[in-house]
Short mmCIF file of C-alpha atoms in Angstrom, two decimals:
data_model
loop_
_atom_site.label_atom_id
_atom_site.label_comp_id
_atom_site.label_asym_id
_atom_site.label_seq_id
_atom_site.Cartn_x
_atom_site.Cartn_y
_atom_site.Cartn_z
CA MET A 1 7.43 -31.94 19.65
CA THR A 2 8.16 -34.37 16.77
CA ASN A 3 10.43 -33.70 13.96
CA LYS A 4 8.96 -32.13 10.91
CA TRP A 5 10.41 -32.43 7.44
CA GLY A 6 9.28 -30.03 4.74
CA LEU A 7 10.28 -29.75 1.05
CA ILE A 8 9.57 -26.35 -0.47
CA LYS A 9 9.17 -26.08 -4.35
CA GLY A 10 10.84 -23.26 -6.34
CA ASN A 11 14.15 -22.43 -7.58
CA TYR A 12 15.82 -23.70 -4.61
CA TYR A 13 14.91 -26.73 -2.45
CA PHE A 14 15.74 -27.16 1.12
CA TYR A 15 14.69 -29.27 4.08
CA ILE A 16 13.78 -27.87 7.39
CA ILE A 17 14.17 -29.67 10.66
CA THR A 18 12.22 -28.32 13.55
CA ILE A 19 13.17 -29.68 17.11
CA GLU A 20 11.84 -28.38 20.41
CA LEU A 21 13.46 -29.45 23.66
CA LYS A 22 12.70 -28.26 27.15
CA ARG A 23 15.44 -25.53 27.17
CA ARG A 24 16.53 -25.52 23.49
CA MET A 25 14.91 -24.96 20.14
CA ARG A 26 16.95 -25.06 16.90
CA ILE A 27 16.13 -24.63 13.35
CA LEU A 28 18.79 -25.83 11.00
CA ILE A 29 18.72 -24.68 7.36
CA SER A 30 21.01 -25.55 4.40
CA LYS A 31 23.73 -23.03 3.80
CA HIS A 32 23.09 -23.03 0.14
CA ILE A 33 19.51 -21.73 0.24
CA LYS A 34 18.50 -18.22 -0.62
CA LYS A 35 14.97 -18.19 1.15
CA ILE A 36 14.00 -19.03 4.66
CA GLY A 37 11.10 -17.89 6.75
CA LEU A 38 9.18 -17.38 9.90
CA VAL A 39 5.82 -16.17 10.81
CA LEU A 40 5.76 -14.09 13.81
CA VAL A 41 2.50 -13.13 15.70
CA GLY A 42 1.84 -10.20 17.71
CA VAL A 43 4.70 -8.01 16.44
CA CYS A 44 4.04 -4.33 17.32
CA SER A 45 2.82 -2.05 14.36
CA LEU A 46 2.86 1.62 13.82
CA MET A 47 0.80 3.70 11.38
CA LEU A 48 2.10 4.16 7.87
CA ALA A 49 1.91 7.35 5.90
CA GLY A 50 3.54 8.50 2.79
CA CYS A 51 3.35 12.33 2.11
CA GLY A 52 6.98 13.02 2.23
CA LEU A 53 10.14 12.21 0.38
CA GLY A 54 13.01 10.17 1.68
CA SER A 55 16.48 10.97 2.55
CA ASP A 56 17.88 10.12 -0.85
CA LYS A 57 17.13 12.16 -3.90
CA LEU A 58 14.38 9.92 -5.53
CA SER A 59 13.68 8.65 -8.98
CA THR A 60 11.66 5.83 -10.35
CA GLY A 61 13.45 2.65 -9.52
CA PHE A 62 14.56 0.06 -6.83
CA TYR A 63 15.75 0.81 -3.50
CA LYS A 64 17.07 -1.34 -0.77
CA GLU A 65 15.41 0.48 2.28
CA ALA A 66 11.97 2.06 2.57
CA ASP A 67 11.03 3.04 6.25
CA ILE A 68 7.92 4.95 7.27
CA LYS A 69 7.78 7.87 9.71
CA PRO A 70 4.68 8.09 11.96
CA ASN A 71 3.71 11.39 10.38
CA GLY A 72 3.58 9.82 6.96
CA GLU A 73 6.98 10.64 5.46
CA PHE A 74 8.86 7.95 3.62
CA VAL A 75 12.58 7.50 4.23
CA ILE A 76 13.99 5.74 1.19
CA LYS A 77 17.65 4.88 0.63
CA ASN A 78 20.08 2.87 -1.34
CA ARG A 79 19.18 2.90 -5.06
CA VAL A 80 20.14 -0.61 -6.60
CA ASP A 81 20.20 -1.83 -10.24
CA GLU A 82 17.60 -4.05 -11.32
CA SER A 83 20.10 -6.75 -12.02
CA ASP A 84 20.81 -6.77 -8.21
CA VAL A 85 17.16 -7.29 -7.37
CA LYS A 86 17.21 -10.51 -9.34
CA LYS A 87 19.79 -12.02 -6.96
CA GLY A 88 17.37 -12.34 -4.27
CA GLY A 89 15.91 -10.61 -1.23
CA ILE A 90 13.35 -7.87 -0.78
CA TYR A 91 13.58 -4.49 -2.61
CA TYR A 92 11.24 -1.41 -2.97
CA TYR A 93 10.11 -0.23 -6.31
CA VAL A 94 9.38 3.52 -6.09
CA GLU A 95 7.26 5.12 -8.69
CA MET A 96 7.52 8.88 -9.18
CA GLY A 97 4.70 11.03 -10.70
CA LYS A 98 4.95 12.42 -14.26
CA ASP A 99 2.25 14.71 -14.63
CA ASP A 100 1.97 18.29 -13.39
CA ALA A 101 0.09 17.31 -10.20
CA THR A 102 2.44 14.52 -9.18
CA LYS A 103 5.78 15.51 -10.58
CA GLY A 104 8.47 15.00 -8.01
CA LYS A 105 6.13 13.18 -5.67
CA ILE A 106 5.93 9.45 -4.92
CA VAL A 107 2.96 7.83 -6.50
CA SER A 108 3.50 4.28 -5.37
CA VAL A 109 5.98 2.02 -3.52
CA THR A 110 5.86 -1.67 -4.01
CA ALA A 111 7.72 -4.40 -2.07
CA LYS A 112 9.18 -6.90 -4.63
CA SER A 113 10.92 -10.19 -4.30
CA GLY A 114 12.65 -10.40 -7.71
CA SER A 115 10.18 -9.20 -10.09
CA GLU A 116 7.00 -10.08 -8.16
CA PRO A 117 5.17 -8.04 -5.55
CA ILE A 118 5.25 -9.64 -2.08
CA ASP A 119 3.20 -8.87 1.01
CA ILE A 120 5.48 -7.71 3.96
CA LYS A 121 5.32 -5.80 7.21
CA TRP A 122 6.79 -2.44 6.39
CA LYS A 123 9.19 -1.01 8.74
CA SER A 124 8.63 2.26 10.84
CA THR A 125 11.50 4.62 11.61
CA VAL A 126 10.48 4.35 15.23
CA GLY A 127 12.67 1.79 17.14
CA ASN A 128 11.86 -1.71 16.01
CA MET A 129 8.21 -1.36 15.13
CA THR A 130 6.41 -2.25 11.84
CA ALA A 131 3.99 0.01 9.97
CA VAL A 132 1.61 -1.73 7.69
CA THR A 133 1.08 -5.03 6.11
CA ALA A 134 0.82 -4.77 2.34
CA ALA A 135 2.62 -5.34 -0.94
CA ARG A 136 1.94 -1.94 -2.33
CA ILE A 137 1.12 1.54 -1.06
CA LYS A 138 -0.48 3.85 -3.63
CA LEU A 139 -0.76 7.80 -3.07
CA ASP A 140 -3.43 10.05 -4.25
CA TYR A 141 -2.74 13.90 -4.25
CA SER A 142 -6.09 14.84 -5.96
CA GLN A 143 -7.64 16.65 -2.95
CA ASP A 144 -5.95 19.80 -2.18
CA GLY A 145 -4.17 19.88 1.19
CA TYR A 146 -4.63 16.07 1.63
CA VAL A 147 -2.60 13.02 0.71
CA LYS A 148 -4.57 9.77 0.69
CA GLU A 149 -2.73 6.35 0.86
CA LYS A 150 -4.21 3.02 0.04
CA TYR A 151 -2.80 -0.37 1.06
CA GLU A 152 -2.92 -3.31 -1.24
CA MET A 153 -1.97 -7.00 -0.79
CA VAL A 154 -0.68 -9.14 -3.83
CA THR A 155 -4.17 -10.46 -4.26
CA GLY A 156 -5.59 -7.05 -4.56
CA LYS A 157 -7.38 -7.17 -1.38
CA ALA A 158 -6.82 -4.34 1.23
CA GLY A 159 -3.72 -4.36 3.35
CA THR A 160 -3.88 -3.24 7.00
CA GLY A 161 -2.50 -0.67 9.33
CA ASN A 162 -2.06 -0.97 13.03
CA HIS A 163 -5.78 -0.06 13.58
CA GLY A 164 -7.10 -2.30 10.83
CA GLU A 165 -7.45 0.52 8.51
CA ALA A 166 -7.11 -0.18 4.69
CA SER A 167 -6.36 3.36 3.73
CA VAL A 168 -5.32 6.65 5.45
CA ARG A 169 -5.86 10.25 4.54
CA TYR A 170 -3.44 12.87 5.73
CA GLN A 171 -4.29 16.62 6.25
CA ILE A 172 -1.24 18.49 5.30
CA ALA A 173 -0.54 21.99 7.09
CA GLN A 174 -0.60 24.75 4.42
CA GLU A 175 1.01 27.46 6.51
CA GLY A 176 2.79 27.97 9.82
CA ASP A 177 5.63 26.18 11.33
CA ASN A 178 4.38 22.65 10.39
CA LYS A 179 3.94 23.68 6.77
CA GLY A 180 4.22 20.67 4.44
CA LYS A 181 3.74 18.28 7.38
CA ALA A 182 0.79 15.92 8.11
CA GLU A 183 -1.14 17.44 11.04
CA LYS A 184 -4.21 15.09 11.11
CA ILE A 185 -4.92 11.52 10.19
CA TYR A 186 -8.29 9.98 9.04
CA TYR A 187 -8.65 6.20 8.99
CA TYR A 188 -10.78 4.18 6.58
CA ASN A 189 -11.74 0.65 6.59
CA SER A 190 -11.83 -1.65 3.42
CA LEU A 191 -15.54 -0.21 2.57
CA GLY A 192 -14.15 3.35 2.69
CA ASP A 193 -15.97 4.15 5.87
CA ASN A 194 -14.07 6.48 8.37
CA ASN A 195 -13.72 3.73 10.86
CA SER A 196 -11.13 1.35 12.09
CA ILE A 197 -10.73 -1.25 14.88
CA GLY A 198 -12.36 -0.07 18.12
CA ASN A 199 -13.75 3.36 17.61
CA VAL A 200 -10.46 5.16 16.40
CA ALA A 201 -11.55 7.26 13.21
CA GLN A 202 -8.75 10.10 13.41
CA ALA A 203 -5.74 11.28 14.98
CA LYS A 204 -4.06 14.50 15.57
CA ILE A 205 -0.29 14.99 15.29
CA ALA A 206 1.66 17.74 17.29
CA TYR A 207 5.31 18.77 16.72
CA ASN A 208 7.94 20.21 19.15
CA LYS A 209 10.10 23.34 18.41
CA LYS A 210 12.62 21.23 16.46
CA GLY A 211 10.04 19.99 14.09
CA ASN A 212 10.06 16.39 15.45
CA ILE A 213 6.62 14.55 16.33
CA ASP A 214 5.71 15.38 19.95
CA THR A 215 2.35 13.55 20.36
CA ILE A 216 -0.24 11.61 18.48
CA THR A 217 -3.79 11.78 20.02
CA TYR A 218 -6.39 9.31 18.86
CA MET A 219 -10.08 10.37 18.57
CA ASP A 220 -13.34 8.80 17.43
CA LYS A 221 -15.53 10.43 14.77
CA ASP A 222 -16.83 13.13 17.08
CA GLY A 223 -13.32 14.30 17.79
CA LYS A 224 -13.45 12.68 21.41
CA VAL A 225 -10.12 11.32 22.68
CA THR A 226 -10.11 7.58 22.69
CA SER A 227 -7.77 4.69 23.12
CA GLY A 228 -5.49 3.92 20.11
CA TYR A 229 -2.09 2.47 19.45
CA LEU A 230 -0.33 0.50 22.29
CA GLY A 231 -3.52 1.54 24.49
CA ALA A 232 -2.60 5.04 24.43
CA SER A 233 -4.88 7.86 24.19
CA ILE A 234 -1.94 10.17 23.67
CA LEU A 235 1.27 8.68 22.29
CA GLY A 236 4.24 10.58 23.35
CA PHE A 237 7.64 10.93 21.77
CA VAL A 238 10.76 11.59 23.93
CA TYR A 239 13.98 12.83 22.41
CA ASP A 240 17.61 13.00 23.44
CA LYS A 241 18.35 16.35 25.19
CA GLU A 242 21.66 16.83 23.16
CA LYS A 243 20.51 15.04 20.00
CA SER A 244 17.14 16.25 19.18
CA ASP A 245 16.63 13.80 16.26
CA VAL A 246 17.39 10.77 18.44
CA LEU A 247 14.15 9.21 19.76
CA ASN A 248 14.74 7.82 23.25
CA ALA A 249 11.40 6.69 24.19
CA ILE A 250 7.63 6.15 23.25
CA GLU A 251 5.17 6.89 26.13
CA ILE A 252 1.55 5.58 26.69
CA ARG A 253 -0.49 8.42 28.05
CA ASP A 254 -4.06 8.97 29.05
CA ASN A 255 -6.47 11.66 27.65
CA ASN A 256 -4.97 14.07 30.10
CA GLY A 257 -1.40 13.44 28.98
CA VAL A 258 -0.50 11.52 32.07
CA LEU A 259 1.77 8.52 31.83
CA LYS A 260 -0.18 5.22 32.32
CA ASN A 261 0.20 1.43 32.20
CA ASN A 262 -1.48 -0.15 29.26
CA GLY A 263 -3.01 -3.62 29.17
CA SER A 264 0.33 -5.34 29.12
CA LYS A 265 1.41 -3.28 32.19
CA TYR A 266 3.97 -1.09 30.65
CA ALA A 267 3.82 2.77 30.06
CA ARG A 268 7.08 3.32 28.21
CA ILE A 269 9.33 1.96 25.53
CA THR A 270 12.89 2.97 25.53
CA TYR A 271 15.58 2.73 22.92
CA SER A 272 19.41 2.49 22.91
CA TYR A 273 21.34 2.73 19.68
CA ASP A 274 24.89 1.85 18.30
CA LYS A 275 26.99 4.39 16.44
CA LYS A 276 25.25 3.41 13.15
CA GLY A 277 21.78 4.39 14.61
CA ARG A 278 20.78 0.67 15.00
CA VAL A 279 18.61 -0.31 17.95
CA ILE A 280 20.65 -2.41 20.25
CA SER A 281 18.22 -2.45 23.41
CA ARG A 282 14.47 -2.03 23.72
CA LYS A 283 13.18 -1.88 27.34
CA LEU A 284 9.56 -1.79 28.81
CA TYR A 285 8.95 0.29 31.82
CA ASN A 286 5.81 0.63 34.02
CA GLU A 287 4.43 3.99 35.08
CA ALA A 288 6.45 3.77 38.29
CA GLY A 289 9.59 3.77 36.30
CA ASP A 290 10.49 0.26 36.88
CA LEU A 291 11.32 -2.44 34.25
CA ASN A 292 8.16 -4.47 33.60
CA GLY A 293 8.41 -7.88 35.10
CA SER A 294 5.07 -8.94 33.43
CA ALA A 295 6.49 -7.92 29.85
CA GLN A 296 5.56 -9.79 26.80
CA LYS A 297 6.48 -13.40 27.29
CA SER A 298 4.88 -14.85 24.24
CA LEU A 299 6.37 -15.38 20.81
CA SER A 300 4.54 -17.43 18.21
CA ILE A 301 6.62 -19.01 15.52
CA TYR A 302 5.44 -21.07 12.46
CA LEU A 303 7.16 -22.17 9.39
CA GLU A 304 5.06 -20.56 6.39
CA PRO A 305 6.67 -21.13 3.03
CA ASN A 306 4.32 -18.70 1.26
CA THR A 307 5.72 -15.68 3.25
CA ILE A 308 9.30 -16.81 3.55
CA ASN A 309 10.94 -13.51 2.16
CA ASP A 310 8.80 -11.43 4.31
CA LYS A 311 9.74 -13.28 7.51
CA LEU A 312 13.32 -13.10 6.55
CA GLN A 313 13.12 -9.36 6.16
CA GLN A 314 11.60 -9.14 9.57
CA MET A 315 14.54 -10.90 11.09
CA LYS A 316 17.01 -8.46 9.24
CA ASP A 317 15.00 -5.53 10.37
CA SER A 318 15.09 -6.58 13.96
CA LEU A 319 11.25 -6.64 14.12
CA ILE A 320 11.13 -9.16 16.84
CA GLU A 321 10.89 -8.44 20.61
CA ALA A 322 9.86 -10.21 23.93
CA GLY A 323 10.56 -9.70 27.63
CA ALA A 324 11.38 -6.71 29.60
CA GLU A 325 14.35 -6.11 27.48
CA THR A 326 15.31 -7.22 24.09
CA LYS A 327 18.93 -6.88 22.99
CA TYR A 328 20.19 -6.75 19.34
CA THR A 329 23.80 -7.49 18.58
CA TYR A 330 25.45 -6.71 15.10
CA ASP A 331 28.73 -7.45 13.50
CA ASP A 332 30.80 -5.12 11.21
CA LYS A 333 29.81 -6.87 8.00
CA HIS A 334 25.92 -7.14 7.89
CA ALA A 335 22.98 -4.80 8.28
CA GLY A 336 20.81 -7.25 10.34
CA PRO A 337 21.51 -8.52 13.77
CA VAL A 338 23.51 -11.54 14.39
CA LYS A 339 21.99 -12.04 17.76
CA ILE A 340 18.57 -11.18 19.45
CA GLN A 341 18.26 -11.93 23.26
CA PHE A 342 15.18 -11.75 25.52
CA MET A 343 16.09 -10.49 28.99
CA GLY A 344 14.05 -10.33 32.34
CA ILE A 345 14.21 -7.35 34.84
CA ASP A 346 17.53 -8.76 36.34
CA GLY A 347 19.35 -8.58 32.96
CA GLN A 348 19.44 -12.28 32.74
CA ALA A 349 18.00 -14.56 29.98
CA ALA A 350 14.31 -14.69 30.23
CA PRO A 351 12.93 -17.70 28.07
CA ILE A 352 9.68 -17.28 26.19
CA LYS A 353 6.65 -18.82 28.25
CA ASP A 354 4.06 -19.23 25.48
CA GLY A 355 4.56 -20.12 21.72
CA ALA A 356 8.31 -20.58 21.26
CA LYS A 357 8.61 -21.87 24.71
CA ASP A 358 11.97 -21.85 26.45
CA VAL A 359 13.54 -19.76 23.72
CA ALA A 360 15.71 -17.04 25.02
CA GLU A 361 17.99 -16.28 22.17
CA LEU A 362 17.99 -16.18 18.30
CA ASP A 363 21.28 -16.37 16.46
CA MET A 364 21.59 -15.50 12.61
CA THR A 365 24.38 -16.13 10.07
CA TYR A 366 24.48 -14.23 6.89
CA ASP A 367 26.18 -14.75 3.71
CA ASP A 368 28.05 -12.11 1.64
CA THR A 369 25.03 -10.63 0.12
CA ASP A 370 23.25 -10.17 3.62
CA ARG A 371 20.91 -13.30 3.10
CA ILE A 372 20.37 -15.17 6.27
CA THR A 373 21.73 -18.78 5.91
CA ASP A 374 21.34 -20.27 9.26
CA LEU A 375 19.03 -19.56 12.22
CA LYS A 376 19.42 -20.98 15.78
CA PHE A 377 16.69 -20.69 18.30
CA ILE A 378 18.30 -21.28 21.62
#
């Protein structure tokens, strides 16, 4: 591939050199910049919801983290001053309700770069998956027993969830063991119709005795079980036997609850974590229990100046994966990974076959404020 030079206008200017060799690909970026970016195609996504509060006691203002649980609860942490937001990076502006109906509840969460909203992929609390592509999530509590969310892009157009939905309505249990939790999901397209990609129109959430999500069952308008996220009719959640809140795996199951291979020939995604709860390994297994030798071997990468901060955030959030196993390495100073490796079934480097051809490892260097200053594609 020929060398490409690009000048990006803004508060900071930098040159990007892209060089692709047979076994080595490297992107060198000036160490003085504050903004860099990648566009990743085919990153997994998980549904977004938002009917719960986060881990911190919330008030209107900016936060460093805003992750989403599959049942619709936000996990929002690390309040920051507005002066810190102006230094660079992506932060989440949480607006709490003020009237009697919304007091103490989240009414909107907006991803911002500086003072401006920005379209990003919101992170799920499950492994290293994404939730929704949007700049803003608005919540509506006007219908008793339900919470509705609407996804908006910077342009005002509809954002999208993993089934192509523009908004979601959650039915909240009013009694019983699951009181206050979402038990059913309804998907709506940008026209407001109860419909999304394929024929998924709704989903049912079941919980285990510990109050954790046990399964999500996807259905059409008539309530018939159908194929949904990751090709699963029923998405199963498997937890650690000793630490019941630690998710060990996600399983793709058929309408009878039986483990099955999806179109990419894997049936289970397993996760390993470090002491800080960060994912350090993601593995794909088939229904026979073997590492999937036909695992994802493509990773499309483009330089896209208009989405620089979003792509930087994806790198920091470990929202990149490929191969039978993806390994994430961290240091003691920074929240994001300093190394991402794509591995085969033999535990050895497995270079990408399509897109970023021959890339087997990504190395990241950060500054003192957790901004990536150098990326190497190896």
